[in-house]
């Protein structure tokens, strides 16, 4: 029995040796470079700027009105009638409240849009990396590593594919 189990172990080791000797194809993608250099992110950023421009302008107008009103109050506080002073203070408080509400709303909406854009970017990036992995017969592709040889870095390849997709996507072409 001992001889049979030893023989089976030797046969299994002999079969496993070619698999272990066969190298794995590994790639590395620099996620920071993808976010900073991707042709997919620039159109998204421009779209968000356009989308929020009117609300940002409204915030600036409210801030300007508030500063002007506060300046008037400070200059004329001693010479102003109490009723006028109180009315301007109420108007200033209302402007401040309106500004804060709009500012909060813009910040929340912007955060939602950033999260949506980030999710689309990650999904598209993952699809591109998977396609490159399958086409190049990679066994493993890493995004975070403490160290990576330049021979393993496929970031440029991924960026080129992103640029192709960005150029061919409707509304994203340059």
Short mmCIF file of C-alpha atoms in Angstrom, two decimals:
data_model
loop_
_atom_site.label_atom_id
_atom_site.label_comp_id
_atom_site.label_asym_id
_atom_site.label_seq_id
_atom_site.Cartn_x
_atom_site.Cartn_y
_atom_site.Cartn_z
CA UNK A 1 0.00 0.00 0.00
CA UNK A 2 2.87 2.30 0.85
CA UNK A 3 4.46 1.60 -2.53
CA UNK A 4 1.19 2.36 -4.35
CA UNK A 5 0.72 5.74 -2.63
CA UNK A 6 4.36 6.64 -3.28
CA UNK A 7 3.97 5.72 -6.95
CA UNK A 8 0.84 7.84 -7.26
CA UNK A 9 2.61 10.79 -5.62
CA UNK A 10 5.56 10.46 -8.02
CA UNK A 11 3.23 10.31 -11.05
CA UNK A 12 1.31 13.38 -9.87
CA UNK A 13 4.53 15.34 -9.35
CA UNK A 14 5.71 14.38 -12.83
CA UNK A 15 2.42 15.58 -14.33
CA UNK A 16 2.50 18.86 -12.36
CA UNK A 17 6.08 19.72 -13.34
CA UNK A 18 5.31 20.82 -16.94
CA UNK A 19 2.49 23.05 -15.69
CA UNK A 20 4.76 24.70 -13.13
CA UNK A 21 7.58 25.09 -15.66
CA UNK A 22 5.25 26.84 -18.04
CA UNK A 23 5.49 30.62 -17.41
CA UNK A 24 2.56 32.83 -16.64
CA UNK A 25 1.92 35.94 -18.68
CA UNK A 26 1.39 38.84 -16.32
CA UNK A 27 0.65 42.48 -17.08
CA UNK A 28 0.46 45.64 -15.02
CA UNK A 29 -1.73 48.71 -15.52
CA UNK A 30 -1.01 52.02 -13.80
CA UNK A 31 -4.44 53.17 -12.64
CA UNK A 32 -3.27 56.71 -11.84
CA UNK A 33 -1.98 57.18 -15.38
CA UNK A 34 -5.24 55.84 -16.79
CA UNK A 35 -7.26 58.40 -14.84
CA UNK A 36 -4.93 61.29 -15.62
CA UNK A 37 -4.09 60.56 -19.26
CA UNK A 38 -7.20 58.84 -20.57
CA UNK A 39 -8.95 60.30 -23.57
CA UNK A 40 -12.20 59.08 -22.03
CA UNK A 41 -12.09 61.47 -19.06
CA UNK A 42 -11.57 64.82 -20.83
CA UNK A 43 -14.98 64.91 -22.59
CA UNK A 44 -16.70 63.89 -19.36
CA UNK A 45 -15.04 66.75 -17.47
CA UNK A 46 -16.00 69.26 -20.16
CA UNK A 47 -19.59 68.02 -20.12
CA UNK A 48 -19.78 68.48 -16.33
CA UNK A 49 -18.34 71.99 -16.60
CA UNK A 50 -21.02 72.92 -19.14
CA UNK A 51 -23.75 71.26 -17.09
CA UNK A 52 -22.87 73.12 -13.89
CA UNK A 53 -21.78 76.46 -15.40
CA UNK A 54 -25.18 78.19 -15.00
CA UNK A 55 -25.51 77.13 -11.37
CA UNK A 56 -21.94 78.20 -10.60
CA UNK A 57 -22.71 81.57 -12.20
CA UNK A 58 -25.82 81.89 -10.03
CA UNK A 59 -23.72 81.15 -6.93
CA UNK A 60 -21.27 83.89 -7.89
CA UNK A 61 -24.13 86.35 -8.41
CA UNK A 62 -25.64 85.54 -5.01
CA UNK A 63 -22.25 85.91 -3.35
CA UNK A 64 -21.70 89.27 -5.05
CA UNK A 65 -25.15 90.52 -3.99
CA UNK A 66 -24.51 89.41 -0.43
CA UNK A 67 -21.13 91.13 -0.28
CA UNK A 68 -22.57 94.36 -1.71
CA UNK A 69 -25.45 94.32 0.76
CA UNK A 70 -23.11 93.61 3.66
CA UNK A 71 -20.88 96.49 2.54
CA UNK A 72 -23.87 98.85 2.44
CA UNK A 73 -24.90 97.76 5.92
CA UNK A 74 -21.42 98.34 7.32
CA UNK A 75 -21.08 101.79 5.69
CA UNK A 76 -24.53 103.10 6.46
CA UNK A 77 -25.34 101.30 9.72
CA UNK A 78 -25.08 104.42 11.87
CA UNK A 79 -27.06 106.71 9.53
CA UNK A 80 -29.72 104.23 8.50
CA UNK A 81 -33.23 104.13 9.93
CA UNK A 82 -33.77 101.11 12.17
CA UNK A 83 -36.55 99.77 9.90
CA UNK A 84 -34.31 100.03 6.80
CA UNK A 85 -31.42 98.43 8.65
CA UNK A 86 -33.61 95.56 9.80
CA UNK A 87 -34.98 95.04 6.27
CA UNK A 88 -31.48 94.90 4.80
CA UNK A 89 -30.33 92.49 7.51
CA UNK A 90 -33.30 90.22 6.73
CA UNK A 91 -32.49 90.42 3.01
CA UNK A 92 -28.85 89.59 3.74
CA UNK A 93 -29.87 86.59 5.86
CA UNK A 94 -32.22 85.38 3.11
CA UNK A 95 -29.43 85.75 0.52
CA UNK A 96 -27.03 83.84 2.73
CA UNK A 97 -29.55 81.05 3.22
CA UNK A 98 -30.30 80.91 -0.51
CA UNK A 99 -26.56 80.82 -1.27
CA UNK A 100 -25.94 77.99 1.20
CA UNK A 101 -28.84 75.92 -0.14
CA UNK A 102 -27.74 76.35 -3.74
CA UNK A 103 -24.11 75.66 -2.84
CA UNK A 104 -25.11 72.45 -1.02
CA UNK A 105 -27.32 71.39 -3.92
CA UNK A 106 -24.55 71.99 -6.47
CA UNK A 107 -22.02 70.10 -4.38
CA UNK A 108 -24.37 67.12 -3.95
CA UNK A 109 -25.30 67.00 -7.63
CA UNK A 110 -21.67 67.34 -8.67
CA UNK A 111 -20.69 64.48 -6.39
CA UNK A 112 -23.43 62.29 -7.88
CA UNK A 113 -22.26 63.12 -11.41
CA UNK A 114 -18.62 62.43 -10.50
CA UNK A 115 -19.59 59.05 -9.06
CA UNK A 116 -21.59 58.19 -12.17
CA UNK A 117 -18.70 59.24 -14.42
CA UNK A 118 -16.23 57.28 -12.29
CA UNK A 119 -18.42 54.16 -12.52
CA UNK A 120 -18.67 54.48 -16.33
CA UNK A 121 -14.91 55.04 -16.56
CA UNK A 122 -14.15 51.98 -14.41
CA UNK A 123 -16.55 49.79 -16.36
CA UNK A 124 -15.12 50.89 -19.70
CA UNK A 125 -11.55 50.56 -18.45
CA UNK A 126 -12.23 47.06 -17.13
CA UNK A 127 -13.74 46.03 -20.46
CA UNK A 128 -10.71 47.36 -22.34
CA UNK A 129 -8.26 45.64 -20.00
CA UNK A 130 -10.19 42.37 -20.25
CA UNK A 131 -10.18 42.56 -24.06
CA UNK A 132 -6.42 43.20 -24.08
CA UNK A 133 -5.88 40.34 -21.61
CA UNK A 134 -7.87 37.91 -23.73
CA UNK A 135 -6.24 39.02 -27.00
CA UNK A 136 -2.75 38.85 -25.47
CA UNK A 137 -3.36 35.57 -23.60
CA UNK A 138 -2.54 37.11 -20.23
CA UNK A 139 -3.01 34.99 -17.15
CA UNK A 140 -3.09 37.93 -14.76
CA UNK A 141 -3.24 41.73 -15.00
CA UNK A 142 -2.63 43.80 -11.90
CA UNK A 143 -3.60 47.40 -11.28
CA UNK A 144 -1.78 48.00 -8.01
CA UNK A 145 1.70 46.82 -7.29
CA UNK A 146 4.55 47.91 -5.09
CA UNK A 147 6.95 47.32 -7.96
CA UNK A 148 6.51 46.45 -11.60
CA UNK A 149 9.02 45.98 -14.36
CA UNK A 150 8.48 48.13 -17.44
CA UNK A 151 8.28 44.88 -19.41
CA UNK A 152 5.01 44.06 -17.65
CA UNK A 153 3.47 47.55 -17.97
CA UNK A 154 0.64 47.57 -20.52
CA UNK A 155 -0.68 51.01 -19.53
CA UNK A 156 0.29 52.58 -22.88
CA UNK A 157 -1.57 49.84 -24.72
CA UNK A 158 -4.68 50.46 -22.62
CA UNK A 159 -4.41 54.25 -23.16
CA UNK A 160 -4.17 53.74 -26.93
CA UNK A 161 -7.30 51.58 -26.90
CA UNK A 162 -9.08 54.19 -24.77
CA UNK A 163 -8.13 56.88 -27.28
CA UNK A 164 -9.53 54.76 -30.13
CA UNK A 165 -12.80 54.26 -28.28
CA UNK A 166 -13.04 57.93 -27.34
CA UNK A 167 -12.50 58.97 -30.96
CA UNK A 168 -15.11 56.54 -32.27
CA UNK A 169 -17.73 57.21 -29.58
CA UNK A 170 -20.53 59.59 -30.60
CA UNK A 171 -20.13 63.01 -29.02
CA UNK A 172 -16.64 62.21 -27.81
CA UNK A 173 -14.57 62.59 -30.95
CA UNK A 174 -11.99 65.34 -31.13
#
